[in-house]
mmCIF file of C-alpha atoms and ligand atoms in Angstrom:
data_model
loop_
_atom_site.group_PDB
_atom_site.id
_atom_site.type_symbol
_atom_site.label_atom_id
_atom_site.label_comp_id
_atom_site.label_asym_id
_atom_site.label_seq_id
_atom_site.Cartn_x
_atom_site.Cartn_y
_atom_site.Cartn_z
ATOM 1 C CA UNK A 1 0.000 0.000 0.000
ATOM 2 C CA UNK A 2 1.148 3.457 -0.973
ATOM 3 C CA UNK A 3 0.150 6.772 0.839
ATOM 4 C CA UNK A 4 0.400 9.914 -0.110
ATOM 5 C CA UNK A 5 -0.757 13.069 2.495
ATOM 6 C CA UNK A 6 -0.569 16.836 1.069
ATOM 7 C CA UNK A 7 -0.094 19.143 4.319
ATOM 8 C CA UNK A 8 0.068 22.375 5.328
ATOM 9 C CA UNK A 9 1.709 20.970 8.849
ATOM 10 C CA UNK A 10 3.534 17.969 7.799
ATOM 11 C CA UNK A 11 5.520 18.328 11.331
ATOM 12 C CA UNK A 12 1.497 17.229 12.697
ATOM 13 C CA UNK A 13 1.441 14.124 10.392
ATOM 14 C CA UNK A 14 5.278 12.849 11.366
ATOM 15 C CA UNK A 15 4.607 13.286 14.712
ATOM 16 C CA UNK A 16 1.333 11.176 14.539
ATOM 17 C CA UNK A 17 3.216 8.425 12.485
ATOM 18 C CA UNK A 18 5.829 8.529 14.730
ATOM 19 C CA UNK A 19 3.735 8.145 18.030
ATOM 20 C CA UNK A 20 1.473 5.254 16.969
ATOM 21 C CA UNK A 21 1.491 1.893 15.601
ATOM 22 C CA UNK A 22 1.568 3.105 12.058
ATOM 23 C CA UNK A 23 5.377 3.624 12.564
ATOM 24 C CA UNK A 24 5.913 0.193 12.931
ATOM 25 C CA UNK A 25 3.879 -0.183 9.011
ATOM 26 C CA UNK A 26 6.193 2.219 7.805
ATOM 27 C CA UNK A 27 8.735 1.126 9.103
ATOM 28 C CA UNK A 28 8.544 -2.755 7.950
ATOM 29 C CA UNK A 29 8.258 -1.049 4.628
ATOM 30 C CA UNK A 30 4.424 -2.754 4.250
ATOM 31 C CA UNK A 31 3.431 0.896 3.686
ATOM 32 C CA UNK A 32 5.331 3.680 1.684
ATOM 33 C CA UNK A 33 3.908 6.614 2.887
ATOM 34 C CA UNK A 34 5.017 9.496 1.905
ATOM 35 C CA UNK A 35 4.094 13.389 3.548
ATOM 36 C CA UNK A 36 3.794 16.300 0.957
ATOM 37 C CA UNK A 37 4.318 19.458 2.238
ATOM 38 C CA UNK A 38 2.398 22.192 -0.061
ATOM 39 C CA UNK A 39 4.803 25.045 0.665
ATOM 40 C CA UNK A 40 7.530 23.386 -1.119
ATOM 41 C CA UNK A 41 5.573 24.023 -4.486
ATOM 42 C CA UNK A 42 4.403 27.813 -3.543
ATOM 43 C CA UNK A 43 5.812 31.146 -5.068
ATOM 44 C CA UNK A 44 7.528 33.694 -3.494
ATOM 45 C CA UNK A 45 9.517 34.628 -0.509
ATOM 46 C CA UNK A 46 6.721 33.746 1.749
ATOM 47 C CA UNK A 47 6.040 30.599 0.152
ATOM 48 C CA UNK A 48 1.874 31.813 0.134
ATOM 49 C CA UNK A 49 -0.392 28.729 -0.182
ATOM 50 C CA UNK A 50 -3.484 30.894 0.575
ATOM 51 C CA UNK A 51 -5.539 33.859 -0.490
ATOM 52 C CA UNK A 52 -8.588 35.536 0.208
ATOM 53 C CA UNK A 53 -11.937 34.209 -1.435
ATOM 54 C CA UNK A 54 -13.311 35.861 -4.850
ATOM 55 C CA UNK A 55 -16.573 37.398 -3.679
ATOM 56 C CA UNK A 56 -14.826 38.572 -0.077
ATOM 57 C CA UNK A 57 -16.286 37.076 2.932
ATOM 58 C CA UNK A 58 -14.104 35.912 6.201
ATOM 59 C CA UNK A 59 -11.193 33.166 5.849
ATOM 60 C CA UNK A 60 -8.306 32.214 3.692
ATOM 61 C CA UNK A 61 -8.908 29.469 0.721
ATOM 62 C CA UNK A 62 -5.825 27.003 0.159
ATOM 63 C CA UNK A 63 -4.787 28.414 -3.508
ATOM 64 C CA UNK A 64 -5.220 25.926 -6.267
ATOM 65 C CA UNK A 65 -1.421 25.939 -7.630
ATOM 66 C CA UNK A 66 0.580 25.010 -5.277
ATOM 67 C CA UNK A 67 -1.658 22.035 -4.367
ATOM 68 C CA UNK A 68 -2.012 20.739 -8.119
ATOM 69 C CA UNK A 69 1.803 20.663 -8.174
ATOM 70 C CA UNK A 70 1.872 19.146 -4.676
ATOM 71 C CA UNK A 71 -1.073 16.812 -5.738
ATOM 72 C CA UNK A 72 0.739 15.678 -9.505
ATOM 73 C CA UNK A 73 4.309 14.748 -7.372
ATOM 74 C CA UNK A 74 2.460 12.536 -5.399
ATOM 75 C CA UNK A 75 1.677 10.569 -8.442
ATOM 76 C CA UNK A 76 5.023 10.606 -9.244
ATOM 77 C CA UNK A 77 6.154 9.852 -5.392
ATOM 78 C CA UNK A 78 3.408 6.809 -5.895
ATOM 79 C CA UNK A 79 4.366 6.087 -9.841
ATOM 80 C CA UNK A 80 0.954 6.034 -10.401
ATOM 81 C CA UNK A 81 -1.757 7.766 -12.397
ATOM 82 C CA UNK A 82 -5.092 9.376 -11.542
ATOM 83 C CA UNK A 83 -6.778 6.007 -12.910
ATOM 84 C CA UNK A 84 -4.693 4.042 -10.685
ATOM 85 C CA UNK A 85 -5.622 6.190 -7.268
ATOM 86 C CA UNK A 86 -8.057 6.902 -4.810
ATOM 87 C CA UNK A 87 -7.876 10.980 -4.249
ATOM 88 C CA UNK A 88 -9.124 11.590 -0.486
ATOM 89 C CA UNK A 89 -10.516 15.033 0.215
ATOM 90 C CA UNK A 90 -11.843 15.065 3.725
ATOM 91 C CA UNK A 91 -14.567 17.416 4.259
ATOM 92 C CA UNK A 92 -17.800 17.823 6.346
ATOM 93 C CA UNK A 93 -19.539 17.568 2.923
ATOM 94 C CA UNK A 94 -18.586 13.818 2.295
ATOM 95 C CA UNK A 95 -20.236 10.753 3.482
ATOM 96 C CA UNK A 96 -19.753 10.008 6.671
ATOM 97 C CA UNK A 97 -16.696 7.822 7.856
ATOM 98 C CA UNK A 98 -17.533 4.703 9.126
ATOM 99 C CA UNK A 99 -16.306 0.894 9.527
ATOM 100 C CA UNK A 100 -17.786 -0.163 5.978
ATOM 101 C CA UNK A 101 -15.917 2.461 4.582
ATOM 102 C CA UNK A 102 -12.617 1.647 6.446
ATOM 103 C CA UNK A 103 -13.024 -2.009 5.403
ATOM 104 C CA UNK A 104 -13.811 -0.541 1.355
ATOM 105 C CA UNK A 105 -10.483 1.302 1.914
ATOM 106 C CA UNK A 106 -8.318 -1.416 3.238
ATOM 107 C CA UNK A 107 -7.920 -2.989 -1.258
ATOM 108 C CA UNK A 108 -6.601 0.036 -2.530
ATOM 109 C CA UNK A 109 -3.398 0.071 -3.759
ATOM 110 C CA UNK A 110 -2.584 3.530 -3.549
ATOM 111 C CA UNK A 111 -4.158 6.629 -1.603
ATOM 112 C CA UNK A 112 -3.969 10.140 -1.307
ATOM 113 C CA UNK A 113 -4.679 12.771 0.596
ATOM 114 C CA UNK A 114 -5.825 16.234 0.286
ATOM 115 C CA UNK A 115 -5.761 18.328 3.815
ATOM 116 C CA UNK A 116 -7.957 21.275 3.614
ATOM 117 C CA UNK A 117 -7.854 24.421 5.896
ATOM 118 C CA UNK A 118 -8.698 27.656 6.780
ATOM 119 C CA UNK A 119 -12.412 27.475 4.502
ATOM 120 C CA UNK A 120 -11.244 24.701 2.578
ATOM 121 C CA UNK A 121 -9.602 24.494 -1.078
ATOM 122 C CA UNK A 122 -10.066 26.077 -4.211
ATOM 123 C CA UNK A 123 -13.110 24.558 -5.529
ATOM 124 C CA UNK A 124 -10.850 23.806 -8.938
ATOM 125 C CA UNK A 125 -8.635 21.434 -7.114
ATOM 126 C CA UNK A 126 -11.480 19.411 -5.804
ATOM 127 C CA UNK A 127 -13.278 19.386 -9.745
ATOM 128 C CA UNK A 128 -10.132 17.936 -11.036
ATOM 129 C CA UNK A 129 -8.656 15.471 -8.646
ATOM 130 C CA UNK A 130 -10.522 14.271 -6.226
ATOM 131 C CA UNK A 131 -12.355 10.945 -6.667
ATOM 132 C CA UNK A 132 -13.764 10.771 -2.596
ATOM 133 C CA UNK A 133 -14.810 12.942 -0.081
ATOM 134 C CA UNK A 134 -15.290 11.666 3.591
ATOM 135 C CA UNK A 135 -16.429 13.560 6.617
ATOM 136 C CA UNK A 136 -15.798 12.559 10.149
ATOM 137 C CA UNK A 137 -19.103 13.772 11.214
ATOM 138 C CA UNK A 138 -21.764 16.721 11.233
ATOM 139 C CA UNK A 139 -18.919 18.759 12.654
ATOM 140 C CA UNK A 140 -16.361 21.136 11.703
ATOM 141 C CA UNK A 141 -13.126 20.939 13.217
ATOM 142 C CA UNK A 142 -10.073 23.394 11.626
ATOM 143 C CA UNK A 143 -8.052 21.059 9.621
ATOM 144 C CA UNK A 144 -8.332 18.097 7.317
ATOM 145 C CA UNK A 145 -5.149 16.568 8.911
ATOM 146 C CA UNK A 146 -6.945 15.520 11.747
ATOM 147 C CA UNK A 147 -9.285 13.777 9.224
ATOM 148 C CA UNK A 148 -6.450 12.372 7.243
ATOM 149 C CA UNK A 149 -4.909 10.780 10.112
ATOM 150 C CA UNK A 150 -8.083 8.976 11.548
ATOM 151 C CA UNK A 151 -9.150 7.461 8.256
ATOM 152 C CA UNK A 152 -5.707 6.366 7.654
ATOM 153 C CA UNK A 153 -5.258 4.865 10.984
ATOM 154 C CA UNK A 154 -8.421 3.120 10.902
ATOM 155 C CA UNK A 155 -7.568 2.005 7.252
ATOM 156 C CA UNK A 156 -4.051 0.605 8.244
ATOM 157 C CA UNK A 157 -5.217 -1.212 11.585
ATOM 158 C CA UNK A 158 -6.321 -3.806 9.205
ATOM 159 C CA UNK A 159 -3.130 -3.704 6.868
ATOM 160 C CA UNK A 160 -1.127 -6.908 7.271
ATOM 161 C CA UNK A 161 2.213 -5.251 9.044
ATOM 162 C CA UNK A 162 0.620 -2.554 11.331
ATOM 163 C CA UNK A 163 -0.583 -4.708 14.299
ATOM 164 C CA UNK A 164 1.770 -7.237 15.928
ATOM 165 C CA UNK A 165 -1.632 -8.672 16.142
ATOM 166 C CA UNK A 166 -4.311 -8.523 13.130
ATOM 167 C CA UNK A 167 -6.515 -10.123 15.006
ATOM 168 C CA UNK A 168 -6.805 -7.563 18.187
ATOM 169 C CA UNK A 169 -8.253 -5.916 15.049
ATOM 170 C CA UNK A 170 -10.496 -8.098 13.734
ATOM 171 C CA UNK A 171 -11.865 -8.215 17.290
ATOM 172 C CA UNK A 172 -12.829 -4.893 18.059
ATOM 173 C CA UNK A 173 -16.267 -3.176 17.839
ATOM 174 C CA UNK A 174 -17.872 -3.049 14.586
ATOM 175 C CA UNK A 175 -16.060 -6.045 13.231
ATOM 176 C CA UNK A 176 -18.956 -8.395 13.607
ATOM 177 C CA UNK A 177 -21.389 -5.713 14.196
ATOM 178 C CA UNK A 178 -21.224 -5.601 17.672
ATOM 179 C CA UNK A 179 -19.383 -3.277 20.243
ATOM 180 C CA UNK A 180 -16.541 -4.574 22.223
ATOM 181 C CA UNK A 181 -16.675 -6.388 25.361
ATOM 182 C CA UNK A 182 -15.340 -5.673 28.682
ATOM 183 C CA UNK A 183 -11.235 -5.931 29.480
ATOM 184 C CA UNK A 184 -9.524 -5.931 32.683
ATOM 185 C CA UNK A 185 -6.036 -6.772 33.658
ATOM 186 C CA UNK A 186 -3.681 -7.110 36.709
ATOM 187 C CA UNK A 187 -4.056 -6.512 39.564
ATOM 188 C CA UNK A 188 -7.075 -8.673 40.223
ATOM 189 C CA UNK A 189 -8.892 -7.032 42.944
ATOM 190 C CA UNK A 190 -8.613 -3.088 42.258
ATOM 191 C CA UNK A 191 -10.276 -0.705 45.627
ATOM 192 C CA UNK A 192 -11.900 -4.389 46.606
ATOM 193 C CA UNK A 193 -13.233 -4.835 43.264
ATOM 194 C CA UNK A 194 -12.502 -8.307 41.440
ATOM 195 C CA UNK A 195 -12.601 -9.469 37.970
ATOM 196 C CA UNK A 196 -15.309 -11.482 36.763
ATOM 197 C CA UNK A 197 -14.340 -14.711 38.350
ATOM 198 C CA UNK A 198 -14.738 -16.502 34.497
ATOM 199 C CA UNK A 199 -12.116 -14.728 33.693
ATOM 200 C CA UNK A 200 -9.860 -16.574 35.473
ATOM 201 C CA UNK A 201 -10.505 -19.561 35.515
ATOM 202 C CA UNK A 202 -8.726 -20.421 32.124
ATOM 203 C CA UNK A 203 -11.713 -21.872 30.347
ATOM 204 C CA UNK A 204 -11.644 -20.758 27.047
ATOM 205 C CA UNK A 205 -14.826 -21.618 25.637
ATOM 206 C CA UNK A 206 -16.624 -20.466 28.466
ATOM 207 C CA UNK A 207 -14.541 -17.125 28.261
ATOM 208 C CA UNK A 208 -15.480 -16.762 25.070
ATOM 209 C CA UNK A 209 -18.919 -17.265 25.535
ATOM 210 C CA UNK A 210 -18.677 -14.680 28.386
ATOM 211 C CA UNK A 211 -17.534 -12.446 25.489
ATOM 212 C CA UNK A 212 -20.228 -12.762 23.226
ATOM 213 C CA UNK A 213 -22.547 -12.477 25.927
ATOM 214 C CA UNK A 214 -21.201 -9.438 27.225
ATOM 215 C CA UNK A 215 -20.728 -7.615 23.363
ATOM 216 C CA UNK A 216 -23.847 -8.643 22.476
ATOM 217 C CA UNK A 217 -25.995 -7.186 26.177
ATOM 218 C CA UNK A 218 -23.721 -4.214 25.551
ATOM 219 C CA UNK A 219 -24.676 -3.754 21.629
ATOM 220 C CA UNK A 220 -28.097 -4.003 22.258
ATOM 221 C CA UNK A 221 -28.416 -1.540 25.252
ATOM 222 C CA UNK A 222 -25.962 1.301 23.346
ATOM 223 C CA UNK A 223 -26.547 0.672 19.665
ATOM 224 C CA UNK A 224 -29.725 -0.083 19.010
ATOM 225 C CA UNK A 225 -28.741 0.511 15.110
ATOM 226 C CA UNK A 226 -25.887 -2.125 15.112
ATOM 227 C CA UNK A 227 -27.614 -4.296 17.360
ATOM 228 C CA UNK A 228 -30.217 -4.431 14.177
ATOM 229 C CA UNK A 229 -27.892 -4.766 11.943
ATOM 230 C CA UNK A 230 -26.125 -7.617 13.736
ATOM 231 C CA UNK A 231 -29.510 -9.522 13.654
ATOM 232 C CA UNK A 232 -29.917 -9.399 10.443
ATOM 233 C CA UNK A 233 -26.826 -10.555 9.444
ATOM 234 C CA UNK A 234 -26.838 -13.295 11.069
ATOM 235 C CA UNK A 235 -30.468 -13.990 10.012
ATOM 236 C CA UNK A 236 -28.449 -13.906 6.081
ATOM 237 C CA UNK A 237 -25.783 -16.258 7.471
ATOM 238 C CA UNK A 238 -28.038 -18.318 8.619
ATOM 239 C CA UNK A 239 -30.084 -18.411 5.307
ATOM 240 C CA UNK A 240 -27.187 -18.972 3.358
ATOM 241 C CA UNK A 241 -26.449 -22.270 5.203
ATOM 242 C CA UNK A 242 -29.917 -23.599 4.690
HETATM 243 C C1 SAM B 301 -12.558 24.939 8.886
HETATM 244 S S1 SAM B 301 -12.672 23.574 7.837
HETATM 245 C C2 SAM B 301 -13.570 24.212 6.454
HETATM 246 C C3 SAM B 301 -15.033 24.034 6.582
HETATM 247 C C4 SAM B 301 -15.803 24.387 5.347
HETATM 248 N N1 SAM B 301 -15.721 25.795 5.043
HETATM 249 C C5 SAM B 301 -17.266 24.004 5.528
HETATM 250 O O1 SAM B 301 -17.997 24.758 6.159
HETATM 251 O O2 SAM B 301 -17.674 22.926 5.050
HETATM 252 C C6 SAM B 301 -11.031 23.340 7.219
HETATM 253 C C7 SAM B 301 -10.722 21.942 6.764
HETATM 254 O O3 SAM B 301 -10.868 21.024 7.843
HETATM 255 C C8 SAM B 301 -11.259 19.754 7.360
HETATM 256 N N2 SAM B 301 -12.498 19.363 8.043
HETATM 257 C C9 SAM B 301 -13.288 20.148 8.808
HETATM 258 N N3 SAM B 301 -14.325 19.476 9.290
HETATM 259 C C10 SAM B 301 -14.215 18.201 8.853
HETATM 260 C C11 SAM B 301 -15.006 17.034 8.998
HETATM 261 N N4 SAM B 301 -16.134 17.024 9.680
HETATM 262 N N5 SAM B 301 -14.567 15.908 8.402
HETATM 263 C C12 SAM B 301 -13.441 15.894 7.675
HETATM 264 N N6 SAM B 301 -12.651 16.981 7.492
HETATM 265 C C13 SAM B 301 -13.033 18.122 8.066
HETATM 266 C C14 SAM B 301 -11.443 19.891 5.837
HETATM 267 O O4 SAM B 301 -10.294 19.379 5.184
HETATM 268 C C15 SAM B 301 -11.594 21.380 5.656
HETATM 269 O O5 SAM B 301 -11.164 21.819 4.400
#
């Protein structure tokens, strides 16, 4: 897998790949990722990447030159072409990020993305190149960065290389449609409070029932929605079997 992420604050991204199992990706070469800062392709002394917006109003609006030359070396930095590429713009006006869409994400070959600040890019930029646009949620926060990083970590959690342990993965919430059980570790009384004795009592089976049990009581009392949805697919399963 190949990332590419066009910044404004690539010092933000490094530091993020740095501090978090996606170094270890990068590092066993399983991803290339590679961090694109825009002001290396801006004009001028200042190195200006933004400007105000034809037809006035408040805010700055990324400038549309710098990031098309920032957004065509990443092809090059990928050796890929448009065809060949999913273009990320993340943006309150995309679909909303979710597990189905992290799972959708986890066959491309190569990805890149396109952080936004300030109001957001020059509209021409977004016409030409992007192919996606995903929104964290009915929010706005102040930089696509932030966005960047959380669909690429969720994206990569499930990239052979990234976890010592794909499976930890696999076994978190929204895998099978249900929400995570309860974990505890040493010491195993805490202020007079003990673990669930089934815990220790090294029956696996039984542990793992005490899992499901647990994921499934605590699915149904949260998430409504996914407890649905959990249902049902194992209503299809079941079908499918018959
Ligand atoms: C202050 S925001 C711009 C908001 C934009 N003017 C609007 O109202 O839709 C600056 C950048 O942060 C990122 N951003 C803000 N909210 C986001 C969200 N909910 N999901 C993903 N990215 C977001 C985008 O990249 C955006 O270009």
């Amino acid at each position: 897998m190949k990332i590419a992420v066009i910044t404004s604050a690539p010092e933000f991204i490094q530091s993020y790949l740095d501090n978090t199992i996606l170094r270890q990706a990068i590092n066993n070469n399983s991803v290339l990722f590679h961090v694109i800062d825009i002001r290396d392709f801006a004009k001028g002394d200042y190195r200006q990447i933004d400007d105000t917006p034809f037809g006035g109003g408040a805010g700055m609006v990324l400038m549309a030159e710098p990031l098309i030359k920032a957004i065509d070396s990443a092809f090059i930095k990928l050796d890929t072409s448009i065809d060949n590429v999913k273009v990320i713009y993340p943006t309150p006006q995309g679909n909303t990020w979710s597990h189905d869409l992290v799972i959708e994400n986890t066959v491309n070959e190569n990805l890149i993305f396109i952080c936004g600040r300030y109001k957001g890019i020059d509209q021409r930029v977004i016409d030409k190149y992007v192919t996606h646009e995903y929104s964290l949620g009915d929010f706005v926060i102040s930089n696509g960065e932030l966005g960047a990083m959380v669909m690429i970590d969720s994206v990569l959690r499930f990239h052979p290389g990234t976890m010592n342990n794909i499976d930890s993965a696999l076994s978190d919430s929204f895998s099978t449609n249900l929400l995570d059980h309860p974990h505890y570790t040493k010491p195993r009384v805490v202020n007079g409070v003990s673990v669930p004795k089934v815990l220790i009592g090294g029956h696996h089976e039984k542990i793992s029932s005490w899992r499901k049990i647990k994921s499934e009581d605590i699915t149904k009392k949260k998430r409504p929605d996914l407890w649905e949805k959990y249902n049902k697919s194992i209503k299809k399963l079941e079908t499918s079997h018959e």
